[in-house]
PDB file of C-alpha atoms and ligand atoms in Angstrom:
ATOM      1  CA  UNK A  64     385.344 -84.236 103.654  1.00  0.00           C
ATOM      2  CA  UNK A  65     382.865 -80.927 102.372  1.00  0.00           C
ATOM      3  CA  UNK A  66     383.592 -78.402 100.063  1.00  0.00           C
ATOM      4  CA  UNK A  67     382.030 -75.201  98.216  1.00  0.00           C
ATOM      5  CA  UNK A  68     383.085 -76.447  94.419  1.00  0.00           C
ATOM      6  CA  UNK A  69     382.455 -74.710  91.190  1.00  0.00           C
ATOM      7  CA  UNK A  70     381.054 -76.992  88.919  1.00  0.00           C
ATOM      8  CA  UNK A  71     379.952 -74.653  86.194  1.00  0.00           C
ATOM      9  CA  UNK A  72     381.405 -70.679  85.132  1.00  0.00           C
ATOM     10  CA  UNK A  73     379.106 -68.138  86.877  1.00  0.00           C
ATOM     11  CA  UNK A  74     377.030 -70.958  88.593  1.00  0.00           C
ATOM     12  CA  UNK A  75     376.398 -70.284  92.377  1.00  0.00           C
ATOM     13  CA  UNK A  76     378.787 -73.276  94.356  1.00  0.00           C
ATOM     14  CA  UNK A  77     377.249 -76.163  95.578  1.00  0.00           C
ATOM     15  CA  UNK A  78     377.388 -77.944  98.298  1.00  0.00           C
ATOM     16  CA  UNK A  79     379.240 -81.038  98.466  1.00  0.00           C
ATOM     17  CA  UNK A  80     380.467 -84.394 100.253  1.00  0.00           C
ATOM     18  CA  UNK A  81     383.556 -86.087  98.739  1.00  0.00           C
ATOM     19  CA  UNK A  82     385.712 -88.770  99.399  1.00  0.00           C
ATOM     20  CA  UNK A  83     388.771 -87.550 102.431  1.00  0.00           C
ATOM     21  CA  UNK A  84     391.824 -87.181  99.969  1.00  0.00           C
ATOM     22  CA  UNK A  85     395.007 -88.288 100.984  1.00  0.00           C
ATOM     23  CA  UNK A  86     398.382 -86.536 100.092  1.00  0.00           C
ATOM     24  CA  UNK A  87     401.025 -87.876  97.396  1.00  0.00           C
ATOM     25  CA  UNK A  88     404.815 -87.110  97.426  1.00  0.00           C
ATOM     26  CA  UNK A  89     405.617 -83.857  98.805  1.00  0.00           C
ATOM     27  CA  UNK A  90     402.252 -83.160  99.488  1.00  0.00           C
ATOM     28  CA  UNK A  91     400.590 -82.007 102.890  1.00  0.00           C
ATOM     29  CA  UNK A  92     396.602 -82.575 103.966  1.00  0.00           C
ATOM     30  CA  UNK A  93     395.142 -79.585 106.568  1.00  0.00           C
ATOM     31  CA  UNK A  94     391.845 -79.406 107.877  1.00  0.00           C
ATOM     32  CA  UNK A  95     391.099 -76.296 106.543  1.00  0.00           C
ATOM     33  CA  UNK A  96     389.605 -73.678 110.227  1.00  0.00           C
ATOM     34  CA  UNK A  97     389.524 -69.957 107.989  1.00  0.00           C
ATOM     35  CA  UNK A  98     389.594 -69.350 104.087  1.00  0.00           C
ATOM     36  CA  UNK A  99     389.414 -66.171 103.137  1.00  0.00           C
ATOM     37  CA  UNK A 100     387.183 -64.688  99.746  1.00  0.00           C
ATOM     38  CA  UNK A 101     388.821 -62.916  97.613  1.00  0.00           C
ATOM     39  CA  UNK A 102     388.275 -61.146  94.565  1.00  0.00           C
ATOM     40  CA  UNK A 103     390.183 -63.566  92.028  1.00  0.00           C
ATOM     41  CA  UNK A 104     387.628 -66.141  93.566  1.00  0.00           C
ATOM     42  CA  UNK A 105     384.857 -64.040  91.478  1.00  0.00           C
ATOM     43  CA  UNK A 106     386.892 -64.139  88.555  1.00  0.00           C
ATOM     44  CA  UNK A 107     387.640 -67.649  88.792  1.00  0.00           C
ATOM     45  CA  UNK A 108     383.290 -68.268  89.240  1.00  0.00           C
ATOM     46  CA  UNK A 109     383.126 -65.734  86.323  1.00  0.00           C
ATOM     47  CA  UNK A 110     385.385 -67.534  83.511  1.00  0.00           C
ATOM     48  CA  UNK A 111     387.775 -64.845  83.607  1.00  0.00           C
ATOM     49  CA  UNK A 112     390.968 -66.390  83.780  1.00  0.00           C
ATOM     50  CA  UNK A 113     392.052 -68.375  80.834  1.00  0.00           C
ATOM     51  CA  UNK A 114     393.300 -72.033  81.658  1.00  0.00           C
ATOM     52  CA  UNK A 115     390.137 -72.646  83.880  1.00  0.00           C
ATOM     53  CA  UNK A 116     389.601 -75.549  84.422  1.00  0.00           C
ATOM     54  CA  UNK A 117     386.024 -77.173  86.406  1.00  0.00           C
ATOM     55  CA  UNK A 118     384.551 -78.691  88.522  1.00  0.00           C
ATOM     56  CA  UNK A 119     387.132 -76.568  91.241  1.00  0.00           C
ATOM     57  CA  UNK A 120     386.884 -75.530  94.686  1.00  0.00           C
ATOM     58  CA  UNK A 121     388.188 -72.133  95.126  1.00  0.00           C
ATOM     59  CA  UNK A 122     389.273 -69.697  97.821  1.00  0.00           C
ATOM     60  CA  UNK A 123     393.279 -69.502  98.353  1.00  0.00           C
ATOM     61  CA  UNK A 124     393.334 -67.056 101.801  1.00  0.00           C
ATOM     62  CA  UNK A 125     393.977 -70.530 104.086  1.00  0.00           C
ATOM     63  CA  UNK A 126     394.464 -71.191 107.732  1.00  0.00           C
ATOM     64  CA  UNK A 127     394.606 -74.599 109.208  1.00  0.00           C
ATOM     65  CA  UNK A 128     397.038 -77.020 110.482  1.00  0.00           C
ATOM     66  CA  UNK A 129     398.407 -80.326 108.981  1.00  0.00           C
ATOM     67  CA  UNK A 130     396.324 -83.911 109.638  1.00  0.00           C
ATOM     68  CA  UNK A 131     398.007 -86.039 107.274  1.00  0.00           C
ATOM     69  CA  UNK A 132     401.578 -85.627 105.201  1.00  0.00           C
ATOM     70  CA  UNK A 133     402.866 -87.461 102.846  1.00  0.00           C
ATOM     71  CA  UNK A 134     406.014 -89.219 102.110  1.00  0.00           C
ATOM     72  CA  UNK A 135     409.695 -86.638 101.321  1.00  0.00           C
ATOM     73  CA  UNK A 136     407.893 -83.791 103.267  1.00  0.00           C
ATOM     74  CA  UNK A 137     411.240 -82.011 105.353  1.00  0.00           C
ATOM     75  CA  UNK A 138     410.471 -79.422 107.696  1.00  0.00           C
ATOM     76  CA  UNK A 139     406.246 -80.008 108.592  1.00  0.00           C
ATOM     77  CA  UNK A 140     405.003 -81.374 111.476  1.00  0.00           C
ATOM     78  CA  UNK A 141     401.666 -83.058 112.208  1.00  0.00           C
ATOM     79  CA  UNK A 142     399.728 -80.277 113.908  1.00  0.00           C
ATOM     80  CA  UNK A 143     401.629 -77.368 112.301  1.00  0.00           C
ATOM     81  CA  UNK A 144     399.433 -74.264 111.382  1.00  0.00           C
ATOM     82  CA  UNK A 145     399.978 -73.901 107.796  1.00  0.00           C
ATOM     83  CA  UNK A 146     398.682 -70.722 105.597  1.00  0.00           C
ATOM     84  CA  UNK A 147     398.386 -71.540 102.121  1.00  0.00           C
ATOM     85  CA  UNK A 148     398.186 -68.944  99.414  1.00  0.00           C
ATOM     86  CA  UNK A 149     398.079 -68.814  95.310  1.00  0.00           C
ATOM     87  CA  UNK A 150     400.381 -69.577  94.327  1.00  0.00           C
ATOM     88  CA  UNK A 151     400.336 -73.792  94.583  1.00  0.00           C
ATOM     89  CA  UNK A 152     402.904 -75.285  92.496  1.00  0.00           C
ATOM     90  CA  UNK A 153     406.084 -74.629  90.835  1.00  0.00           C
ATOM     91  CA  UNK A 154     408.304 -76.128  87.819  1.00  0.00           C
ATOM     92  CA  UNK A 155     411.822 -75.332  88.983  1.00  0.00           C
ATOM     93  CA  UNK A 156     413.153 -76.122  85.928  1.00  0.00           C
ATOM     94  CA  UNK A 157     411.995 -73.048  83.504  1.00  0.00           C
ATOM     95  CA  UNK A 158     413.803 -69.921  83.272  1.00  0.00           C
ATOM     96  CA  UNK A 159     411.561 -68.336  85.001  1.00  0.00           C
ATOM     97  CA  UNK A 160     411.870 -70.445  88.365  1.00  0.00           C
ATOM     98  CA  UNK A 161     415.549 -70.445  87.738  1.00  0.00           C
ATOM     99  CA  UNK A 162     416.054 -66.925  87.964  1.00  0.00           C
ATOM    100  CA  UNK A 163     413.816 -66.576  90.712  1.00  0.00           C
ATOM    101  CA  UNK A 164     411.181 -65.128  89.116  1.00  0.00           C
ATOM    102  CA  UNK A 165     408.759 -68.660  90.076  1.00  0.00           C
ATOM    103  CA  UNK A 166     405.919 -65.412  90.042  1.00  0.00           C
ATOM    104  CA  UNK A 167     406.053 -66.130  86.334  1.00  0.00           C
ATOM    105  CA  UNK A 168     406.508 -70.244  85.445  1.00  0.00           C
ATOM    106  CA  UNK A 169     405.754 -71.527  82.581  1.00  0.00           C
ATOM    107  CA  UNK A 170     404.265 -74.536  84.465  1.00  0.00           C
ATOM    108  CA  UNK A 171     402.666 -73.281  87.584  1.00  0.00           C
ATOM    109  CA  UNK A 172     399.163 -74.817  89.422  1.00  0.00           C
ATOM    110  CA  UNK A 173     397.026 -72.041  91.440  1.00  0.00           C
ATOM    111  CA  UNK A 174     395.199 -72.987  94.505  1.00  0.00           C
ATOM    112  CA  UNK A 175     391.587 -72.297  93.347  1.00  0.00           C
ATOM    113  CA  UNK A 176     391.794 -71.954  90.301  1.00  0.00           C
ATOM    114  CA  UNK A 177     394.152 -74.945  88.919  1.00  0.00           C
ATOM    115  CA  UNK A 178     394.206 -77.164  92.089  1.00  0.00           C
ATOM    116  CA  UNK A 179     391.781 -77.989  94.960  1.00  0.00           C
ATOM    117  CA  UNK A 180     391.467 -74.451  97.380  1.00  0.00           C
ATOM    118  CA  UNK A 181     390.351 -73.753 100.889  1.00  0.00           C
ATOM    119  CA  UNK A 182     386.538 -73.434 100.998  1.00  0.00           C
ATOM    120  CA  UNK A 183     386.236 -76.677 102.319  1.00  0.00           C
ATOM    121  CA  UNK A 184     386.710 -78.704 104.963  1.00  0.00           C
ATOM    122  CA  UNK A 185     390.161 -79.826 104.072  1.00  0.00           C
ATOM    123  CA  UNK A 186     392.699 -79.420 101.459  1.00  0.00           C
ATOM    124  CA  UNK A 187     396.150 -80.683  99.917  1.00  0.00           C
ATOM    125  CA  UNK A 188     398.616 -79.091  99.243  1.00  0.00           C
ATOM    126  CA  UNK A 189     401.866 -79.114  98.330  1.00  0.00           C
ATOM    127  CA  UNK A 190     404.419 -78.779 101.142  1.00  0.00           C
ATOM    128  CA  UNK A 191     406.407 -76.526  99.809  1.00  0.00           C
ATOM    129  CA  UNK A 192     403.985 -73.935  98.798  1.00  0.00           C
ATOM    130  CA  UNK A 193     402.788 -73.769 102.828  1.00  0.00           C
ATOM    131  CA  UNK A 194     403.610 -71.039 104.944  1.00  0.00           C
ATOM    132  CA  UNK A 195     404.441 -71.695 109.048  1.00  0.00           C
ATOM    133  CA  UNK A 196     402.005 -69.531 110.585  1.00  0.00           C
ATOM    134  CA  UNK A 197     403.094 -70.091 114.674  1.00  0.00           C
ATOM    135  CA  UNK A 198     400.576 -69.434 116.984  1.00  0.00           C
ATOM    136  CA  UNK A 199     400.176 -65.546 116.990  1.00  0.00           C
ATOM    137  CA  UNK A 200     397.138 -64.613 115.407  1.00  0.00           C
ATOM    138  CA  UNK A 201     394.046 -65.717 115.037  1.00  0.00           C
ATOM    139  CA  UNK A 202     392.873 -68.131 111.876  1.00  0.00           C
ATOM    140  CA  UNK A 203     390.527 -65.631 110.281  1.00  0.00           C
ATOM    141  CA  UNK A 204     392.777 -62.630 111.220  1.00  0.00           C
ATOM    142  CA  UNK A 205     395.632 -64.557 109.708  1.00  0.00           C
ATOM    143  CA  UNK A 206     393.468 -65.823 106.665  1.00  0.00           C
ATOM    144  CA  UNK A 207     393.334 -62.292 104.310  1.00  0.00           C
ATOM    145  CA  UNK A 208     397.182 -62.056 104.739  1.00  0.00           C
ATOM    146  CA  UNK A 209     397.813 -65.237 102.344  1.00  0.00           C
ATOM    147  CA  UNK A 210     396.345 -62.921  99.271  1.00  0.00           C
ATOM    148  CA  UNK A 211     395.479 -59.633  99.821  1.00  0.00           C
ATOM    149  CA  UNK A 212     397.764 -59.575 102.257  1.00  0.00           C
ATOM    150  CA  UNK A 213     400.826 -61.100  99.874  1.00  0.00           C
ATOM    151  CA  UNK A 214     400.115 -59.056  96.728  1.00  0.00           C
ATOM    152  CA  UNK A 215     399.348 -55.860  98.836  1.00  0.00           C
ATOM    153  CA  UNK A 216     403.234 -56.561  99.788  1.00  0.00           C
ATOM    154  CA  UNK A 217     404.408 -57.720  95.823  1.00  0.00           C
ATOM    155  CA  UNK A 218     402.847 -54.504  94.734  1.00  0.00           C
ATOM    156  CA  UNK A 219     404.028 -52.072  96.463  1.00  0.00           C
ATOM    157  CA  UNK A 220     407.426 -52.765  96.893  1.00  0.00           C
ATOM    158  CA  UNK A 221     407.700 -52.697  93.108  1.00  0.00           C
ATOM    159  CA  UNK A 222     405.581 -49.109  93.414  1.00  0.00           C
ATOM    160  CA  UNK A 223     408.648 -47.934  94.898  1.00  0.00           C
ATOM    161  CA  UNK A 224     410.090 -45.981  97.863  1.00  0.00           C
ATOM    162  CA  UNK A 225     408.239 -42.490  96.946  1.00  0.00           C
ATOM    163  CA  UNK A 226     405.831 -41.129 100.309  1.00  0.00           C
ATOM    164  CA  UNK A 227     403.194 -40.484  98.902  1.00  0.00           C
ATOM    165  CA  UNK A 228     401.348 -43.347  97.809  1.00  0.00           C
ATOM    166  CA  UNK A 229     397.375 -43.678  96.232  1.00  0.00           C
ATOM    167  CA  UNK A 230     395.421 -46.760  96.374  1.00  0.00           C
ATOM    168  CA  UNK A 231     392.674 -47.153  94.381  1.00  0.00           C
ATOM    169  CA  UNK A 232     390.238 -49.551  95.428  1.00  0.00           C
ATOM    170  CA  UNK A 233     390.414 -49.690  99.250  1.00  0.00           C
ATOM    171  CA  UNK A 234     389.050 -53.243  99.729  1.00  0.00           C
ATOM    172  CA  UNK A 235     390.794 -55.683 101.679  1.00  0.00           C
ATOM    173  CA  UNK A 236     394.152 -55.647 100.205  1.00  0.00           C
ATOM    174  CA  UNK A 237     394.008 -52.468 100.940  1.00  0.00           C
ATOM    175  CA  UNK A 238     393.060 -51.989 104.158  1.00  0.00           C
ATOM    176  CA  UNK A 239     395.966 -53.963 105.711  1.00  0.00           C
ATOM    177  CA  UNK A 240     398.888 -52.114 103.241  1.00  0.00           C
ATOM    178  CA  UNK A 241     397.545 -48.807 104.036  1.00  0.00           C
ATOM    179  CA  UNK A 242     398.444 -50.205 107.844  1.00  0.00           C
ATOM    180  CA  UNK A 243     401.626 -51.273 106.462  1.00  0.00           C
ATOM    181  CA  UNK A 244     402.386 -48.498 104.806  1.00  0.00           C
ATOM    182  CA  UNK A 245     401.788 -45.726 107.938  1.00  0.00           C
ATOM    183  CA  UNK A 246     404.292 -48.274 109.587  1.00  0.00           C
ATOM    184  CA  UNK A 247     406.868 -47.381 106.796  1.00  0.00           C
ATOM    185  CA  UNK A 248     406.159 -43.063 107.281  1.00  0.00           C
ATOM    186  CA  UNK A 249     404.383 -43.049 103.998  1.00  0.00           C
ATOM    187  CA  UNK A 250     401.497 -41.057 102.728  1.00  0.00           C
ATOM    188  CA  UNK A 251     398.095 -43.061 102.334  1.00  0.00           C
ATOM    189  CA  UNK A 252     395.873 -41.691  99.553  1.00  0.00           C
ATOM    190  CA  UNK A 253     392.864 -43.783  99.132  1.00  0.00           C
ATOM    191  CA  UNK A 254     390.587 -43.480  95.821  1.00  0.00           C
ATOM    192  CA  UNK A 255     387.049 -44.880  96.245  1.00  0.00           C
ATOM    193  CA  UNK A 256     383.436 -45.234  94.437  1.00  0.00           C
ATOM    194  CA  UNK A 257     382.620 -41.842  93.531  1.00  0.00           C
ATOM    195  CA  UNK A 258     380.149 -40.729  96.984  1.00  0.00           C
ATOM    196  CA  UNK A 259     381.276 -44.312  98.442  1.00  0.00           C
ATOM    197  CA  UNK A 260     382.002 -42.300 101.403  1.00  0.00           C
ATOM    198  CA  UNK A 261     381.758 -45.359 104.255  1.00  0.00           C
ATOM    199  CA  UNK A 262     384.949 -46.784 102.336  1.00  0.00           C
ATOM    200  CA  UNK A 263     386.672 -43.296 102.733  1.00  0.00           C
ATOM    201  CA  UNK A 264     385.893 -43.275 106.179  1.00  0.00           C
ATOM    202  CA  UNK A 265     387.373 -46.354 106.896  1.00  0.00           C
ATOM    203  CA  UNK A 266     390.408 -45.361 104.679  1.00  0.00           C
ATOM    204  CA  UNK A 267     391.087 -42.540 106.988  1.00  0.00           C
ATOM    205  CA  UNK A 268     390.463 -44.797 110.549  1.00  0.00           C
ATOM    206  CA  UNK A 269     393.347 -46.947 108.871  1.00  0.00           C
ATOM    207  CA  UNK A 270     395.531 -43.614 109.121  1.00  0.00           C
ATOM    208  CA  UNK A 271     395.361 -42.831 104.802  1.00  0.00           C
ATOM    209  CA  UNK A 272     395.690 -38.564 104.995  1.00  0.00           C
ATOM    210  CA  UNK A 273     392.825 -38.413 102.265  1.00  0.00           C
ATOM    211  CA  UNK A 274     390.285 -40.618 100.562  1.00  0.00           C
ATOM    212  CA  UNK A 275     388.002 -39.106  97.870  1.00  0.00           C
ATOM    213  CA  UNK A 276     386.275 -40.250  95.115  1.00  0.00           C
ATOM    214  CA  UNK A 277     388.951 -41.845  92.018  1.00  0.00           C
ATOM    215  CA  UNK A 278     387.023 -39.070  89.785  1.00  0.00           C
ATOM    216  CA  UNK A 279     388.567 -36.611  92.616  1.00  0.00           C
ATOM    217  CA  UNK A 280     392.209 -35.288  92.028  1.00  0.00           C
ATOM    218  CA  UNK A 281     394.685 -36.226  94.528  1.00  0.00           C
ATOM    219  CA  UNK A 282     395.328 -32.967  96.936  1.00  0.00           C
ATOM    220  CA  UNK A 283     398.840 -32.617  95.595  1.00  0.00           C
ATOM    221  CA  UNK A 284     400.896 -34.859  93.490  1.00  0.00           C
ATOM    222  CA  UNK A 285     401.713 -39.380  94.094  1.00  0.00           C
ATOM    223  CA  UNK A 286     405.138 -40.463  94.011  1.00  0.00           C
ATOM    224  CA  UNK A 287     403.147 -44.089  93.156  1.00  0.00           C
ATOM    225  CA  UNK A 288     400.155 -45.223  92.959  1.00  0.00           C
ATOM    226  CA  UNK A 289     399.115 -48.668  93.082  1.00  0.00           C
ATOM    227  CA  UNK A 290     395.653 -50.148  91.525  1.00  0.00           C
ATOM    228  CA  UNK A 291     393.075 -52.962  93.363  1.00  0.00           C
ATOM    229  CA  UNK A 292     389.974 -52.239  91.555  1.00  0.00           C
ATOM    230  CA  UNK A 293     389.272 -53.743  87.700  1.00  0.00           C
ATOM    231  CA  UNK A 294     388.194 -50.802  86.073  1.00  0.00           C
ATOM    232  CA  UNK A 295     390.464 -50.507  83.824  1.00  0.00           C
ATOM    233  CA  UNK A 296     389.461 -47.212  83.126  1.00  0.00           C
ATOM    234  CA  UNK A 297     391.468 -45.874  86.861  1.00  0.00           C
ATOM    235  CA  UNK A 298     394.296 -46.699  84.686  1.00  0.00           C
ATOM    236  CA  UNK A 299     394.900 -43.159  82.843  1.00  0.00           C
ATOM    237  CA  UNK A 300     393.380 -41.554  86.135  1.00  0.00           C
ATOM    238  CA  UNK A 301     396.525 -42.982  88.212  1.00  0.00           C
ATOM    239  CA  UNK A 302     398.972 -41.598  85.230  1.00  0.00           C
ATOM    240  CA  UNK A 303     397.044 -38.254  85.850  1.00  0.00           C
ATOM    241  CA  UNK A 304     397.900 -38.280  89.464  1.00  0.00           C
ATOM    242  CA  UNK A 305     401.447 -39.219  89.423  1.00  0.00           C
ATOM    243  CA  UNK A 306     404.569 -36.860  89.201  1.00  0.00           C
ATOM    244  CA  UNK A 307     407.210 -37.098  86.677  1.00  0.00           C
ATOM    245  CA  UNK A 308     409.088 -40.197  86.803  1.00  0.00           C
ATOM    246  CA  UNK A 309     405.818 -42.225  89.100  1.00  0.00           C
ATOM    247  CA  UNK A 310     404.696 -45.209  89.230  1.00  0.00           C
ATOM    248  CA  UNK A 311     401.563 -46.796  88.650  1.00  0.00           C
ATOM    249  CA  UNK A 312     401.068 -50.266  89.364  1.00  0.00           C
ATOM    250  CA  UNK A 313     398.325 -52.543  88.215  1.00  0.00           C
ATOM    251  CA  UNK A 314     397.449 -54.757  91.169  1.00  0.00           C
ATOM    252  CA  UNK A 315     394.771 -56.896  90.053  1.00  0.00           C
ATOM    253  CA  UNK A 316     394.986 -60.681  88.016  1.00  0.00           C
ATOM    254  CA  UNK A 317     391.636 -59.359  85.156  1.00  0.00           C
ATOM    255  CA  UNK A 318     391.029 -55.555  84.300  1.00  0.00           C
ATOM    256  CA  UNK A 319     388.492 -54.510  82.417  1.00  0.00           C
ATOM    257  CA  UNK A 320     389.522 -52.904  78.936  1.00  0.00           C
ATOM    258  CA  UNK A 321     392.196 -49.945  79.478  1.00  0.00           C
ATOM    259  CA  UNK A 322     390.314 -46.621  77.151  1.00  0.00           C
ATOM    260  CA  UNK A 323     392.847 -45.338  74.850  1.00  0.00           C
ATOM    261  CA  UNK A 324     394.556 -42.334  76.446  1.00  0.00           C
ATOM    262  CA  UNK A 325     397.046 -39.705  75.709  1.00  0.00           C
ATOM    263  CA  UNK A 326     401.173 -40.283  75.539  1.00  0.00           C
ATOM    264  CA  UNK A 327     401.208 -37.463  77.808  1.00  0.00           C
ATOM    265  CA  UNK A 328     400.246 -39.193  80.214  1.00  0.00           C
ATOM    266  CA  UNK A 329     402.901 -41.351  80.352  1.00  0.00           C
ATOM    267  CA  UNK A 330     405.557 -39.074  79.324  1.00  0.00           C
ATOM    268  CA  UNK A 331     408.239 -37.961  81.630  1.00  0.00           C
ATOM    269  CA  UNK A 332     409.168 -41.064  82.394  1.00  0.00           C
ATOM    270  CA  UNK A 333     406.045 -41.970  84.749  1.00  0.00           C
ATOM    271  CA  UNK A 334     406.436 -46.043  84.085  1.00  0.00           C
ATOM    272  CA  UNK A 335     403.195 -48.413  84.237  1.00  0.00           C
ATOM    273  CA  UNK A 336     403.299 -52.089  85.502  1.00  0.00           C
ATOM    274  CA  UNK A 337     401.640 -55.111  86.752  1.00  0.00           C
ATOM    275  CA  UNK A 338     401.625 -57.445  89.907  1.00  0.00           C
ATOM    276  CA  UNK A 339     401.250 -60.968  88.756  1.00  0.00           C
ATOM    277  CA  UNK A 340     400.517 -63.810  91.769  1.00  0.00           C
ATOM    278  CA  UNK A 341     403.589 -63.880  94.294  1.00  0.00           C
ATOM    279  CA  UNK A 342     406.921 -65.234  95.024  1.00  0.00           C
ATOM    280  CA  UNK A 343     407.257 -67.756  98.420  1.00  0.00           C
ATOM    281  CA  UNK A 344     409.952 -64.935  99.303  1.00  0.00           C
ATOM    282  CA  UNK A 345     407.209 -62.888  99.779  1.00  0.00           C
ATOM    283  CA  UNK A 346     405.662 -64.513 101.311  1.00  0.00           C
ATOM    284  CA  UNK A 347     407.915 -64.608 103.729  1.00  0.00           C
ATOM    285  CA  UNK A 348     409.180 -61.417 104.060  1.00  0.00           C
ATOM    286  CA  UNK A 349     405.916 -59.912 104.464  1.00  0.00           C
ATOM    287  CA  UNK A 350     404.276 -62.771 106.548  1.00  0.00           C
ATOM    288  CA  UNK A 351     408.249 -61.902 108.900  1.00  0.00           C
ATOM    289  CA  UNK A 352     406.814 -57.906 109.091  1.00  0.00           C
ATOM    290  CA  UNK A 353     402.758 -58.687 110.318  1.00  0.00           C
ATOM    291  CA  UNK A 354     403.344 -58.928 114.320  1.00  0.00           C
ATOM    292  CA  UNK A 355     405.831 -56.524 113.566  1.00  0.00           C
ATOM    293  CA  UNK A 356     403.811 -53.712 112.655  1.00  0.00           C
ATOM    294  CA  UNK A 357     400.707 -55.516 114.310  1.00  0.00           C
ATOM    295  CA  UNK A 358     398.250 -55.570 111.620  1.00  0.00           C
ATOM    296  CA  UNK A 359     394.670 -56.032 112.237  1.00  0.00           C
ATOM    297  CA  UNK A 360     392.275 -57.450 109.474  1.00  0.00           C
ATOM    298  CA  UNK A 361     388.359 -56.235 109.762  1.00  0.00           C
ATOM    299  CA  UNK A 362     387.054 -59.517 108.833  1.00  0.00           C
ATOM    300  CA  UNK A 363     383.649 -60.544 108.232  1.00  0.00           C
ATOM    301  CA  UNK A 364     382.947 -64.180 109.137  1.00  0.00           C
ATOM    302  CA  UNK A 365     380.053 -66.571 107.150  1.00  0.00           C
ATOM    303  CA  UNK A 366     380.317 -70.140 107.742  1.00  0.00           C
ATOM    304  CA  UNK A 367     381.409 -72.165 104.595  1.00  0.00           C
ATOM    305  CA  UNK A 368     378.064 -73.285 103.588  1.00  0.00           C
ATOM    306  CA  UNK A 369     377.198 -69.626 102.608  1.00  0.00           C
ATOM    307  CA  UNK A 370     379.911 -68.814 100.198  1.00  0.00           C
ATOM    308  CA  UNK A 371     377.764 -67.807  98.158  1.00  0.00           C
ATOM    309  CA  UNK A 372     376.510 -65.114  99.927  1.00  0.00           C
ATOM    310  CA  UNK A 373     380.334 -64.049 100.825  1.00  0.00           C
ATOM    311  CA  UNK A 374     381.185 -63.468  97.380  1.00  0.00           C
ATOM    312  CA  UNK A 375     377.419 -61.413  96.244  1.00  0.00           C
ATOM    313  CA  UNK A 376     378.517 -59.543  99.017  1.00  0.00           C
ATOM    314  CA  UNK A 377     381.525 -58.809  98.312  1.00  0.00           C
ATOM    315  CA  UNK A 378     381.185 -58.195  95.032  1.00  0.00           C
ATOM    316  CA  UNK A 379     378.447 -55.621  95.840  1.00  0.00           C
ATOM    317  CA  UNK A 380     381.583 -53.571  98.383  1.00  0.00           C
ATOM    318  CA  UNK A 381     378.248 -55.111 100.813  1.00  0.00           C
ATOM    319  CA  UNK A 382     381.744 -55.302 103.711  1.00  0.00           C
ATOM    320  CA  UNK A 383     385.068 -53.296 104.745  1.00  0.00           C
ATOM    321  CA  UNK A 384     387.961 -55.642 104.762  1.00  0.00           C
ATOM    322  CA  UNK A 385     387.761 -58.952 103.841  1.00  0.00           C
ATOM    323  CA  UNK A 386     385.103 -61.777 104.070  1.00  0.00           C
ATOM    324  CA  UNK A 387     386.775 -65.128 105.664  1.00  0.00           C
ATOM    325  CA  UNK A 388     384.789 -68.557 105.963  1.00  0.00           C
ATOM    326  CA  UNK A 389     384.758 -70.666 108.624  1.00  0.00           C
ATOM    327  CA  UNK A 390     383.967 -74.987 108.449  1.00  0.00           C
TER     328      UNK A 390
HETATM  329 ZN1   ZN B 352     408.241 -72.320  86.287  1.00  0.00          ZN
HETATM  330 ZN1   ZN B 353     393.433 -63.503  95.791  1.00  0.00          ZN
END
């Protein structure tokens, strides 16, 4: 197998020839057809997350087909198309796992971070954490759903039932969520970097009723806001934009420091929450809705060997939607 491997923090990924791996008990081997590129991959490469393991193959939005099955796997078959998400393994016995909050497991493994991921021609996964994807939709089109879509979904559920929804940062997750929120009958207010006309137009094309810079207040108070951007300064900005009792959900795995802000922004029962990882139930709930809603992802495809280019384009915001690597 071949892979793009992170060998040192902050370094470029290196094209590497590796011996083929065999799935162990409870595992499957998946021949990768497509793997999305997520902002979390940048945090992994930049060494911004605690618990980093090196060397590592990044990538946690994997679509591929099973080409080897280890002992003890049931319900999956050779040739099945599956999706492998960020949550790669949980212990099953910690208080969080036992309380149906496996996203907070005390001893998890994360795909592309603490176990090898999908920037490769093949990957080994814990079979219990692979989602059957069926045959509808293209490999490339489905890949961004595996993290951007799933985390977006979990964030949206946490944001509550409110109709007026603000999305801060209009990248891969927001472009999926905008379609979902519109389908639910919500109104999306999209915030981009000030002056980023292109992403604002992209948001409107996906049904946002308003799009503007994050330095501009929305035309009406929001019921809830989800922050996908990594700038901690957006937290007080979003709190200011939500109504009494409104919620602000931080959806990213990493943010810059949040500046101090007056208590009055939180007062009146506004709530500030974060979303961490996903549960398998989130995945099942969300993936079931995808064909019904007709979510279409906008993707820019790069050959696996050009993963570094895809990552630098993501960092610079050079494309709409999501980047996807294909071997
Ligand atoms: Zn656990
Ligand atoms: Zn991700």
